[in-house]
């Protein structure tokens, strides 16, 4: 047997200079993207008085303290917001993934009657919609306002995600599905026993897309919810950040320290609302590139 030698490509001086400049530029971009989150993290663990006196770039906590987090977790609205958000998230993901999978399977099969006209009508909604006011009036007529179901039922399918999933399903060999159909499997059996197990990567991407959208959603919650007990976490966060609603978390604080304590409480609230999605993303990230490419390209 012949030994295989690793071939090294010799770079020219210009290529080396370009690579160095490229790495430096990308490192600066990474720092610019990462630093705002680090600033919020360091500020949330800082002593409120020392943080207010600090000027310039923040590279570490100023007087390490977890007092802001203690105040945040004492706020009943944070816990209630988490529960409301988790309810909306779980129910939305179940319905969204199920209905999107059913629609994508139907549109990906060959020789389906009226498939092209139906696909055209679905795609049409990506460019033209009724608008915000008709959507609200429709939700009101269906008695979805004032209920968490108003954040779930009207948003069960994204056309963009449906098209990606449909393209992914269409790439599965037709022979597998035909063999299952010959053996007597129904379309639902084919979908749940063959198509979905072969599409784990793209399904992980769908969970990420839908999940991030639901987790960050606040607009429709602010439009249809009036009972503060139903507020999702992002609406509670918006109320704290934009309306300075920190009085119920700074009780017992002297008048002179309220402003500085409120600042660290806001940073801590941002971290509490952001960390869960940051913890989930690394587990789905490995499927992201493969899933998007499978769903975006059809050979």
PDB file of N, CA and C in Angstrom, residues 92 95-96 99 135-136 138-140 142-145 147-158 220 224:
ATOM      1  N   UNK A  92     -48.714  26.331  20.502  1.00  0.00           N
ATOM      2  CA  UNK A  92     -48.430  26.822  19.150  1.00  0.00           C
ATOM      3  C   UNK A  92     -47.555  25.844  18.396  1.00  0.00           C
ATOM      4  N   UNK A  95     -49.521  22.671  17.282  1.00  0.00           N
ATOM      5  CA  UNK A  95     -50.428  22.926  16.164  1.00  0.00           C
ATOM      6  C   UNK A  95     -49.672  23.335  14.905  1.00  0.00           C
ATOM      7  N   UNK A  96     -48.654  24.175  15.059  1.00  0.00           N
ATOM      8  CA  UNK A  96     -47.919  24.656  13.892  1.00  0.00           C
ATOM      9  C   UNK A  96     -47.173  23.537  13.180  1.00  0.00           C
ATOM     10  N   UNK A  99     -49.891  21.004  11.595  1.00  0.00           N
ATOM     11  CA  UNK A  99     -50.606  21.503  10.421  1.00  0.00           C
ATOM     12  C   UNK A  99     -49.660  21.807   9.263  1.00  0.00           C
ATOM     13  N   UNK A 135     -57.465  41.827  10.301  1.00  0.00           N
ATOM     14  CA  UNK A 135     -57.075  40.664  11.108  1.00  0.00           C
ATOM     15  C   UNK A 135     -57.610  40.787  12.523  1.00  0.00           C
ATOM     16  N   UNK A 136     -57.492  41.986  13.096  1.00  0.00           N
ATOM     17  CA  UNK A 136     -58.001  42.206  14.455  1.00  0.00           C
ATOM     18  C   UNK A 136     -59.519  42.035  14.496  1.00  0.00           C
ATOM     19  N   UNK A 138     -61.345  40.284  12.526  1.00  0.00           N
ATOM     20  CA  UNK A 138     -61.639  38.862  12.355  1.00  0.00           C
ATOM     21  C   UNK A 138     -61.457  38.112  13.665  1.00  0.00           C
ATOM     22  N   UNK A 139     -60.364  38.420  14.385  1.00  0.00           N
ATOM     23  CA  UNK A 139     -60.133  37.790  15.684  1.00  0.00           C
ATOM     24  C   UNK A 139     -61.221  38.163  16.678  1.00  0.00           C
ATOM     25  N   UNK A 140     -61.676  39.416  16.615  1.00  0.00           N
ATOM     26  CA  UNK A 140     -62.732  39.861  17.530  1.00  0.00           C
ATOM     27  C   UNK A 140     -64.039  39.148  17.238  1.00  0.00           C
ATOM     28  N   UNK A 142     -64.385  36.252  16.087  1.00  0.00           N
ATOM     29  CA  UNK A 142     -64.245  34.855  16.496  1.00  0.00           C
ATOM     30  C   UNK A 142     -64.061  34.713  18.007  1.00  0.00           C
ATOM     31  N   UNK A 143     -64.195  35.834  18.720  1.00  0.00           N
ATOM     32  CA  UNK A 143     -64.087  35.858  20.194  1.00  0.00           C
ATOM     33  C   UNK A 143     -62.719  35.373  20.679  1.00  0.00           C
ATOM     34  N   UNK A 144     -61.675  35.753  19.950  1.00  0.00           N
ATOM     35  CA  UNK A 144     -60.320  35.380  20.342  1.00  0.00           C
ATOM     36  C   UNK A 144     -59.608  36.494  21.090  1.00  0.00           C
ATOM     37  N   UNK A 145     -60.175  37.688  21.094  1.00  0.00           N
ATOM     38  CA  UNK A 145     -59.567  38.773  21.856  1.00  0.00           C
ATOM     39  C   UNK A 145     -59.805  38.533  23.350  1.00  0.00           C
ATOM     40  N   UNK A 147     -58.044  36.503  25.081  1.00  0.00           N
ATOM     41  CA  UNK A 147     -57.733  35.103  25.364  1.00  0.00           C
ATOM     42  C   UNK A 147     -56.369  34.760  24.789  1.00  0.00           C
ATOM     43  N   UNK A 148     -55.640  33.875  25.471  1.00  0.00           N
ATOM     44  CA  UNK A 148     -54.351  33.437  24.965  1.00  0.00           C
ATOM     45  C   UNK A 148     -54.477  32.644  23.671  1.00  0.00           C
ATOM     46  N   UNK A 149     -55.650  32.090  23.416  1.00  0.00           N
ATOM     47  CA  UNK A 149     -55.855  31.364  22.164  1.00  0.00           C
ATOM     48  C   UNK A 149     -55.797  32.307  20.970  1.00  0.00           C
ATOM     49  N   UNK A 150     -56.010  33.591  21.206  1.00  0.00           N
ATOM     50  CA  UNK A 150     -55.877  34.568  20.134  1.00  0.00           C
ATOM     51  C   UNK A 150     -54.448  34.720  19.650  1.00  0.00           C
ATOM     52  N   UNK A 151     -53.483  34.278  20.472  1.00  0.00           N
ATOM     53  CA  UNK A 151     -52.076  34.302  20.073  1.00  0.00           C
ATOM     54  C   UNK A 151     -51.651  32.994  19.426  1.00  0.00           C
ATOM     55  N   UNK A 152     -52.562  32.006  19.397  1.00  0.00           N
ATOM     56  CA  UNK A 152     -52.219  30.670  18.899  1.00  0.00           C
ATOM     57  C   UNK A 152     -52.925  30.356  17.586  1.00  0.00           C
ATOM     58  N   UNK A 153     -54.247  30.389  17.595  1.00  0.00           N
ATOM     59  CA  UNK A 153     -55.028  29.904  16.459  1.00  0.00           C
ATOM     60  C   UNK A 153     -54.824  30.697  15.169  1.00  0.00           C
ATOM     61  N   UNK A 154     -54.759  32.040  15.193  1.00  0.00           N
ATOM     62  CA  UNK A 154     -54.610  32.761  13.913  1.00  0.00           C
ATOM     63  C   UNK A 154     -53.236  32.619  13.274  1.00  0.00           C
ATOM     64  N   UNK A 155     -52.264  32.058  13.984  1.00  0.00           N
ATOM     65  CA  UNK A 155     -50.893  32.025  13.477  1.00  0.00           C
ATOM     66  C   UNK A 155     -50.354  30.586  13.413  1.00  0.00           C
ATOM     67  N   UNK A 156     -51.212  29.665  13.022  1.00  0.00           N
ATOM     68  CA  UNK A 156     -50.835  28.254  13.074  1.00  0.00           C
ATOM     69  C   UNK A 156     -49.943  27.824  11.908  1.00  0.00           C
ATOM     70  N   UNK A 157     -49.993  28.537  10.795  1.00  0.00           N
ATOM     71  CA  UNK A 157     -49.179  28.143   9.631  1.00  0.00           C
ATOM     72  C   UNK A 157     -48.480  29.367   9.058  1.00  0.00           C
ATOM     73  N   UNK A 158     -47.185  29.224   8.827  1.00  0.00           N
ATOM     74  CA  UNK A 158     -46.408  30.225   8.108  1.00  0.00           C
ATOM     75  C   UNK A 158     -46.183  29.713   6.693  1.00  0.00           C
ATOM     76  N   UNK A 220     -49.222  41.356  18.999  1.00  0.00           N
ATOM     77  CA  UNK A 220     -50.615  40.948  19.053  1.00  0.00           C
ATOM     78  C   UNK A 220     -51.082  40.737  20.486  1.00  0.00           C
ATOM     79  N   UNK A 224     -54.596  42.495  21.768  1.00  0.00           N
ATOM     80  CA  UNK A 224     -55.833  41.770  22.091  1.00  0.00           C
ATOM     81  C   UNK A 224     -55.994  41.455  23.572  1.00  0.00           C
TER      82      UNK A 224
END
